[in-house]
């Protein structure tokens, strides 16, 4: 017996996020006849593929608690990130309006309200475009397998326009809290909208009610900053010289200097490649993790070094002024093998991201360990995974809440589109979820098989991604009560053409990761697709 009963066709659904996962979800929900509202805190669809010259503010060093996310504002509507010269507040029965009459604050306000994403100028896809395709629309004829950021962004925005997603989207609108109403019949969503006015900026807080909610906010919001001895002191002392990869935009500011890049995933590799031929030296620090990319992929100018033990300030220069342009940081970096790096000008933390849904505070615990999520938490204190989801999509205690875009190490455009189709069919009652007991049993079996942590959502092992999609499609079609078994109504899986391209990509990267099955560079920890 399903936990979701068949409902009228005009059920209301909130979709949080307008990146590829949110656009696909909204489009498929609209195709199924549901009433959809998309909430996007930036000004445009596109998610991480939208390039912004501005950079997000500094994260906490070390990382803050997962429940805070990258929100630089109180969860109760008090806009603590700005102290304007004047502020006016107007209250109405259904919303609250905060007006900031200060044009000089506009850029800072926008960047704090909607932090720019991790897209940098040279970003290109590392999965061929013919695999990065949604069922909602093909790439323009003649599109090359590898393209720049703008082409990918245009593709996502084109899907949003063609399928009427833009008209259903509240842009410049951040979701601050989502919770069930007291009677449990609806989801209450509290949003804040930033509006540019002639006299300044106005923030309007509103309450909305929905029957269903889909979280499609992506992986790349809250930077993960490791707790390394001395790092906080370096950041405090030389703040502009220490950044997270989310803040990286182009290699020019590093010309002829020495750079340390922490991390050995795709973002780290990309940055090392961009710095090649521009900087003097690059040191890439790797911990020797399971998914570290091989040294052979690094440019010749980059030297891989072991994990960092500590950041050390030079005692005799502790109180000198901030080093001028071209001067190195007055300190050293000690590695765990005893080596010491000196004359370093910049440090880039390509150390990944934390799982965080700050608008779902009741599903977070900043104290519970990863081993004790119970049956209700989604995020525990480590921020390494999303707990209690059926097929990494449906929240088991209440599957009127769904997540699209949780899996890692996949061809995301394709896989997230399949997830979106499944959500749309379940939310209309076309497909039936198993009972809560059966969903719980399947989830616990996965925990035993895969263990807890980031790898729980990984589909990097040979055949896992294809099997996931195949099982999803078979389950949806088996319970499609409206399709009545007709092939023209069935959810379609991977095409033969797509599979041929997928196997070709795998063959090209075979051997890069000995002992780990077949894994492509595209499947490693990356923001690229």
XYZ file of C-alpha atoms in Angstrom:
529
model
C 0.000 0.000 0.000
C 1.462 3.346 -1.001
C 2.205 6.068 1.506
C 0.901 8.524 -1.099
C -2.674 8.102 -2.224
C -3.945 9.140 -5.605
C -4.719 12.852 -5.497
C -6.551 15.405 -7.652
C -4.578 16.602 -10.679
C -4.120 20.172 -9.418
C -2.110 19.378 -6.343
C 0.340 22.154 -5.510
C 4.072 21.512 -5.492
C 6.979 23.705 -4.413
C 10.312 23.109 -6.146
C 13.337 24.614 -4.398
C 16.060 25.492 -6.890
C 16.208 26.212 -10.630
C 19.364 24.381 -11.653
C 19.148 21.365 -13.942
C 17.483 19.188 -11.278
C 14.893 21.844 -10.420
C 14.139 22.714 -14.031
C 13.682 19.038 -14.976
C 11.488 18.428 -11.937
C 9.282 21.452 -12.526
C 8.906 20.665 -16.230
C 7.847 17.061 -15.627
C 5.446 18.099 -12.860
C 3.863 20.649 -15.194
C 3.560 18.026 -17.929
C 1.624 15.872 -15.449
C -0.819 18.715 -14.786
C 0.326 19.777 -11.316
C 0.405 23.349 -10.056
C 4.084 24.223 -9.612
C 5.946 27.100 -7.987
C 9.729 27.184 -8.272
C 11.784 29.153 -5.756
C 15.156 30.413 -6.987
C 17.200 32.837 -4.923
C 19.300 34.066 -7.868
C 18.009 36.051 -10.840
C 18.129 33.287 -13.435
C 17.809 29.568 -14.022
C 20.961 27.564 -14.582
C 22.240 26.627 -11.139
C 25.982 26.032 -10.898
C 26.409 26.626 -14.635
C 25.549 30.321 -14.312
C 28.736 32.405 -14.245
C 28.921 35.443 -11.957
C 32.002 37.676 -11.788
C 31.269 38.304 -8.127
C 32.465 35.780 -5.591
C 30.594 34.452 -2.561
C 31.632 35.546 0.896
C 34.109 33.570 2.956
C 32.794 30.452 4.675
C 33.636 29.720 8.283
C 37.159 28.393 9.003
C 36.764 25.521 9.855
C 33.298 24.632 8.512
C 30.231 25.748 10.375
C 27.450 23.387 11.407
C 25.532 21.868 8.453
C 22.152 23.321 9.457
C 23.374 26.861 8.732
C 24.188 26.158 5.110
C 25.532 29.179 3.249
C 22.824 31.432 4.676
C 24.318 34.578 6.153
C 21.075 35.604 7.758
C 18.992 34.590 10.740
C 16.325 31.976 10.131
C 13.728 34.351 11.537
C 13.849 37.133 9.011
C 16.309 39.384 10.821
C 18.715 40.528 8.126
C 21.923 40.510 10.135
C 24.309 40.722 7.187
C 23.849 44.472 6.633
C 23.597 47.560 8.777
C 21.953 50.108 6.489
C 21.693 53.780 7.362
C 17.932 53.468 7.508
C 15.444 50.619 7.542
C 11.674 50.543 7.379
C 9.505 47.556 8.277
C 5.872 47.132 7.235
C 3.713 44.329 8.557
C 0.620 42.858 6.905
C -1.456 39.790 7.906
C 0.247 37.436 5.428
C 3.689 38.892 4.894
C 6.331 41.152 6.332
C 8.260 43.695 4.300
C 11.729 44.999 5.134
C 12.875 48.008 3.092
C 16.515 48.995 2.911
C 16.962 52.473 1.423
C 20.622 52.278 0.504
C 21.677 51.741 -3.111
C 25.328 51.438 -2.093
C 24.499 48.184 -0.386
C 22.799 46.579 -3.381
C 25.651 44.443 -4.699
C 26.663 43.231 -1.237
C 23.046 42.536 -0.339
C 22.486 40.445 -3.450
C 25.695 38.485 -2.949
C 24.809 37.721 0.665
C 21.188 36.943 -0.139
C 22.057 34.686 -3.054
C 25.748 33.752 -2.928
C 27.236 33.370 -6.427
C 27.891 29.758 -7.345
C 31.172 27.933 -8.038
C 31.206 28.473 -11.811
C 34.479 29.927 -13.109
C 35.296 31.498 -16.469
C 37.055 28.497 -17.962
C 34.574 25.858 -16.814
C 33.790 23.231 -19.436
C 31.841 20.005 -19.274
C 33.812 16.807 -18.732
C 30.937 14.540 -19.711
C 30.107 14.680 -23.450
C 27.074 16.795 -24.255
C 25.422 13.858 -25.996
C 25.246 12.165 -22.573
C 24.387 15.364 -20.656
C 20.918 15.470 -22.125
C 17.480 15.678 -20.538
C 14.506 13.893 -22.083
C 12.926 17.360 -22.238
C 15.052 18.586 -25.123
C 18.088 17.967 -27.295
C 21.180 20.098 -27.585
C 21.284 22.438 -30.613
C 22.357 20.671 -33.770
C 26.113 20.764 -34.211
C 26.922 21.113 -30.503
C 30.418 19.820 -29.784
C 30.921 17.099 -27.142
C 32.880 19.564 -24.974
C 31.607 23.129 -24.647
C 32.019 26.140 -22.410
C 29.977 27.171 -19.418
C 27.778 29.545 -21.423
C 26.583 26.773 -23.763
C 25.587 24.546 -20.841
C 23.857 27.415 -19.073
C 21.956 28.261 -22.258
C 20.834 24.640 -22.567
C 19.393 24.608 -19.039
C 17.760 28.006 -19.508
C 16.342 26.893 -22.841
C 14.620 23.946 -21.151
C 13.208 26.308 -18.530
C 11.840 28.637 -21.186
C 10.393 26.015 -23.542
C 8.636 24.104 -20.761
C 7.199 27.204 -19.067
C 9.292 26.764 -15.947
C 10.432 30.401 -15.929
C 6.835 31.600 -15.733
C 6.312 29.477 -12.642
C 9.515 30.642 -10.936
C 9.851 33.249 -8.203
C 13.350 34.593 -8.841
C 15.320 36.533 -6.210
C 13.384 34.453 -3.702
C 15.048 32.414 -0.982
C 13.292 29.677 0.991
C 13.996 30.173 4.698
C 11.907 27.406 6.247
C 9.750 24.464 5.224
C 7.681 22.602 7.800
C 4.376 20.790 8.132
C 1.287 22.677 9.266
C -0.026 21.815 12.723
C -2.651 19.448 11.334
C -0.076 17.797 9.063
C -2.145 18.310 5.931
C 0.113 20.793 4.127
C 3.652 22.042 3.893
C 4.144 25.613 5.091
C 6.934 27.369 3.223
C 8.351 30.715 4.330
C 10.151 32.708 1.642
C 11.916 36.051 1.421
C 12.034 37.980 -1.863
C 14.602 40.637 -2.693
C 13.120 43.390 -4.840
C 15.067 46.275 -6.352
C 13.251 49.584 -5.983
C 14.053 53.146 -7.032
C 14.889 54.090 -3.459
C 16.832 50.952 -2.655
C 16.014 47.334 -1.888
C 12.949 45.749 -0.339
C 12.742 42.321 1.304
C 9.309 40.745 1.476
C 8.622 37.690 3.596
C 5.678 35.491 2.619
C 4.038 32.281 3.774
C 2.890 29.666 1.247
C 1.017 26.376 1.575
C 1.770 23.354 -0.634
C 0.685 19.733 -0.873
C 4.141 18.534 -1.946
C 7.710 19.839 -1.808
C 10.736 18.912 -3.931
C 14.219 19.906 -2.799
C 16.445 20.492 -5.853
C 18.987 22.860 -4.330
C 22.097 20.949 -5.405
C 25.343 19.873 -3.750
C 27.482 22.962 -4.122
C 26.258 25.501 -1.607
C 28.097 25.083 1.709
C 31.897 24.773 1.355
C 33.674 22.198 3.467
C 36.692 23.657 5.262
C 38.838 21.122 7.138
C 40.062 21.800 10.658
C 43.810 21.917 9.997
C 46.140 23.315 12.632
C 46.932 26.948 11.871
C 44.546 27.284 8.907
C 42.138 29.547 10.779
C 45.020 31.826 11.785
C 46.275 32.018 8.189
C 42.778 32.850 6.984
C 42.330 35.542 9.615
C 45.741 37.055 8.924
C 45.879 36.714 5.121
C 42.183 36.377 4.321
C 42.297 37.327 0.620
C 45.083 34.818 -0.029
C 43.108 31.811 1.280
C 39.947 30.887 -0.668
C 37.655 27.940 -1.284
C 37.349 26.694 -4.864
C 33.778 28.055 -4.892
C 35.404 31.518 -4.910
C 37.834 30.790 -7.750
C 37.092 32.672 -10.979
C 40.214 32.790 -13.225
C 43.979 32.190 -13.049
C 45.183 35.733 -13.749
C 45.395 36.923 -10.139
C 47.942 34.131 -9.486
C 50.359 35.015 -12.297
C 54.009 34.201 -11.542
C 53.199 33.163 -7.973
C 53.239 29.929 -5.956
C 49.913 28.288 -5.189
C 48.888 25.384 -2.967
C 45.687 23.566 -3.978
C 44.137 21.293 -1.351
C 42.198 18.371 -2.773
C 42.567 15.809 -5.542
C 39.122 15.791 -7.126
C 37.983 17.285 -10.425
C 37.734 20.872 -9.183
C 41.310 20.675 -7.915
C 42.455 19.163 -11.214
C 40.697 21.878 -13.213
C 42.247 24.660 -11.169
C 45.712 23.111 -11.507
C 45.237 22.919 -15.264
C 44.061 26.522 -15.447
C 47.060 27.695 -13.433
C 49.455 25.816 -15.711
C 51.593 28.240 -17.692
C 50.365 31.207 -15.643
C 51.844 30.661 -12.196
C 55.347 29.863 -11.045
C 54.606 26.671 -9.062
C 51.551 24.672 -8.043
C 51.537 22.184 -5.179
C 48.527 19.894 -5.034
C 48.020 18.376 -1.591
C 46.231 15.000 -1.598
C 45.184 12.797 1.300
C 45.387 9.590 -0.699
C 41.625 9.065 -0.690
C 39.667 6.512 -2.676
C 38.624 9.002 -5.339
C 41.838 10.990 -5.721
C 42.503 11.524 -9.402
C 45.788 10.015 -10.625
C 48.952 12.127 -10.776
C 49.211 11.381 -14.495
C 46.318 13.763 -15.177
C 48.098 16.738 -13.609
C 50.026 19.224 -15.775
C 53.795 19.044 -15.560
C 53.963 22.306 -13.626
C 51.996 20.804 -10.738
C 53.712 18.789 -8.034
C 51.577 16.476 -5.922
C 52.480 16.518 -2.231
C 51.091 14.657 0.811
C 48.379 15.821 3.181
C 48.968 19.068 5.087
C 49.742 18.772 8.798
C 49.739 22.463 9.739
C 49.983 26.069 8.601
C 52.770 27.925 10.427
C 53.287 31.666 10.864
C 56.833 33.026 10.897
C 57.295 34.274 14.457
C 59.526 37.161 13.506
C 56.968 38.451 11.022
C 53.803 37.732 12.964
C 52.921 41.394 13.395
C 53.960 42.799 10.040
C 51.459 44.307 7.647
C 49.576 42.191 5.126
C 52.016 41.146 2.376
C 51.841 43.349 -0.679
C 51.058 42.028 -4.146
C 53.831 39.731 -5.271
C 55.077 39.068 -1.747
C 54.689 35.568 -0.368
C 52.832 34.743 2.836
C 55.159 35.021 5.860
C 54.829 31.434 6.908
C 55.301 27.792 5.992
C 53.141 24.737 5.345
C 54.173 21.512 7.068
C 53.229 18.264 5.327
C 52.504 15.010 7.110
C 55.595 13.364 5.653
C 57.845 16.017 7.195
C 58.327 18.175 4.102
C 57.879 21.941 4.406
C 56.547 24.288 1.713
C 57.516 27.947 1.847
C 57.268 31.106 -0.266
C 53.576 30.397 -0.861
C 51.443 33.246 -2.185
C 47.958 31.685 -2.323
C 46.023 28.683 -1.019
C 42.937 27.272 -2.757
C 40.767 24.884 -0.729
C 39.286 22.468 -3.284
C 37.935 20.453 -0.362
C 34.362 19.858 -1.406
C 30.988 20.693 0.097
C 28.753 19.823 3.017
C 25.281 18.337 2.645
C 22.962 21.013 3.969
C 19.305 22.005 3.687
C 19.060 25.046 5.999
C 15.380 25.541 5.171
C 14.622 22.161 6.786
C 16.001 22.811 10.298
C 13.807 20.141 11.908
C 15.471 17.494 9.718
C 18.981 18.545 10.792
C 20.952 17.730 13.900
C 24.274 19.430 14.478
C 25.055 17.092 17.369
C 23.876 13.644 16.247
C 26.696 11.499 14.811
C 26.346 9.937 11.404
C 25.579 6.573 13.016
C 22.529 7.934 14.868
C 20.166 9.618 12.422
C 17.160 7.737 13.778
C 14.215 7.422 11.421
C 13.612 11.144 10.890
C 16.853 13.094 10.445
C 18.107 13.842 6.938
C 21.410 15.522 7.891
C 23.598 14.732 10.902
C 26.547 16.654 12.352
C 29.065 15.469 9.749
C 27.108 16.731 6.733
C 28.360 13.814 4.639
C 25.083 12.365 3.359
C 21.299 12.555 3.264
C 19.663 9.953 5.497
C 16.245 8.289 5.370
C 15.522 8.679 1.661
C 13.928 5.958 -0.454
C 15.983 5.537 -3.633
C 17.758 8.794 -2.697
C 14.508 10.588 -3.557
C 11.537 10.205 -1.207
C 11.653 11.087 2.501
C 10.525 7.824 4.060
C 8.552 9.213 7.057
C 6.588 11.527 4.729
C 7.141 11.010 0.990
C 5.228 14.172 0.103
C 8.745 15.570 0.544
C 11.174 14.521 -2.190
C 14.762 15.280 -3.200
C 16.121 15.375 -6.753
C 19.879 15.492 -7.318
C 21.267 13.602 -4.321
C 23.375 10.879 -6.050
C 27.065 11.470 -6.751
C 29.428 10.178 -9.449
C 26.775 10.063 -12.148
C 25.909 11.659 -15.463
C 23.752 14.169 -13.662
C 21.675 15.795 -16.406
C 20.436 12.384 -17.477
C 20.045 10.767 -14.070
C 18.335 13.752 -12.428
C 15.851 13.821 -15.297
C 14.920 10.212 -14.541
C 14.474 11.089 -10.872
C 12.280 14.040 -11.818
C 10.050 11.821 -13.958
C 9.641 9.394 -11.063
C 8.672 12.199 -8.680
C 6.105 13.572 -11.116
C 4.435 10.190 -11.562
C 4.370 9.437 -7.847
C 2.985 12.874 -7.003
C 0.129 12.432 -9.468
C -0.609 8.914 -8.225
C 0.411 7.312 -11.520
C 3.148 5.379 -9.758
C 2.831 3.852 -6.296
C 5.465 3.864 -3.609
C 5.927 0.771 -1.446
C 4.695 0.898 2.121
C 6.768 2.805 4.639
C 7.856 -0.525 6.134
C 9.154 -1.803 2.792
C 10.905 1.494 1.999
C 12.562 1.369 5.409
C 13.675 -2.211 4.810
C 15.234 -1.354 1.437
C 16.984 1.689 2.899
C 18.461 -0.296 5.798
C 19.657 -2.966 3.380
C 21.497 -0.280 1.398
C 23.106 1.027 4.593
C 24.429 -2.457 5.346
C 25.723 -2.901 1.800
C 27.272 0.529 1.234
C 27.957 1.903 4.700
C 27.307 5.437 5.887
C 28.968 8.533 4.489
C 29.390 10.268 1.159
C 29.875 6.958 -0.642
C 26.315 5.962 0.257
C 25.054 8.109 -2.628
C 27.855 7.197 -5.016
C 27.053 5.220 -8.166
C 30.632 5.062 -9.419
C 31.008 1.294 -9.390
C 30.671 -0.529 -12.672
C 27.039 -0.863 -13.704
C 25.575 0.888 -10.644
C 24.267 3.981 -12.413
C 22.684 1.965 -15.209
C 21.135 -0.445 -12.703
C 19.737 2.432 -10.644
C 17.985 3.917 -13.664
C 16.771 0.534 -14.886
C 15.248 -0.302 -11.480
C 13.669 3.151 -11.220
C 12.056 2.856 -14.645
C 10.809 -0.692 -14.037
C 9.305 0.240 -10.663
C 7.556 3.335 -12.054
C 6.125 1.501 -15.054
C 4.902 -1.458 -12.997
C 2.704 0.823 -10.946
C 1.595 3.227 -13.681
C -2.136 2.974 -13.093
C -2.963 5.635 -15.709
C -0.773 4.237 -18.433
C -2.405 0.821 -18.074
C 0.686 -0.833 -19.479
C 0.647 1.072 -22.797
C 4.179 1.516 -24.137
C 3.481 5.092 -25.303
C 2.779 6.081 -21.697
C 5.683 4.244 -20.113
C 8.685 5.996 -18.667
C 11.562 5.368 -21.069
C 14.996 4.317 -19.861
C 18.391 4.875 -21.455
C 18.348 4.647 -25.233
C 20.667 2.343 -27.146
C 22.423 5.395 -28.588
C 22.988 6.882 -25.112
C 24.311 3.580 -23.799
C 26.735 3.283 -26.707
C 28.115 6.738 -25.908
C 28.297 5.897 -22.220
C 30.302 2.719 -22.808
C 32.593 4.592 -25.171
C 33.288 7.184 -22.468
C 34.001 4.405 -19.978
C 36.393 2.687 -22.353
C 38.390 5.889 -22.799
C 38.936 6.220 -19.058
C 39.524 2.539 -18.321
C 42.717 2.001 -16.406
C 42.872 5.457 -14.786
C 41.680 3.986 -11.520
C 43.206 0.539 -11.102
C 41.464 -1.688 -8.598
C 38.340 0.445 -8.481
C 36.358 -0.925 -11.357
C 35.531 1.292 -14.322
C 35.189 4.916 -13.329
C 35.454 8.001 -15.460
C 36.889 11.346 -14.540
C 33.364 12.614 -15.031
C 32.176 10.537 -12.123
C 34.571 11.903 -9.562
C 33.629 14.587 -7.057
C 32.920 17.485 -9.387
C 30.704 20.495 -9.857
C 30.751 20.139 -13.583
C 27.425 18.492 -14.323
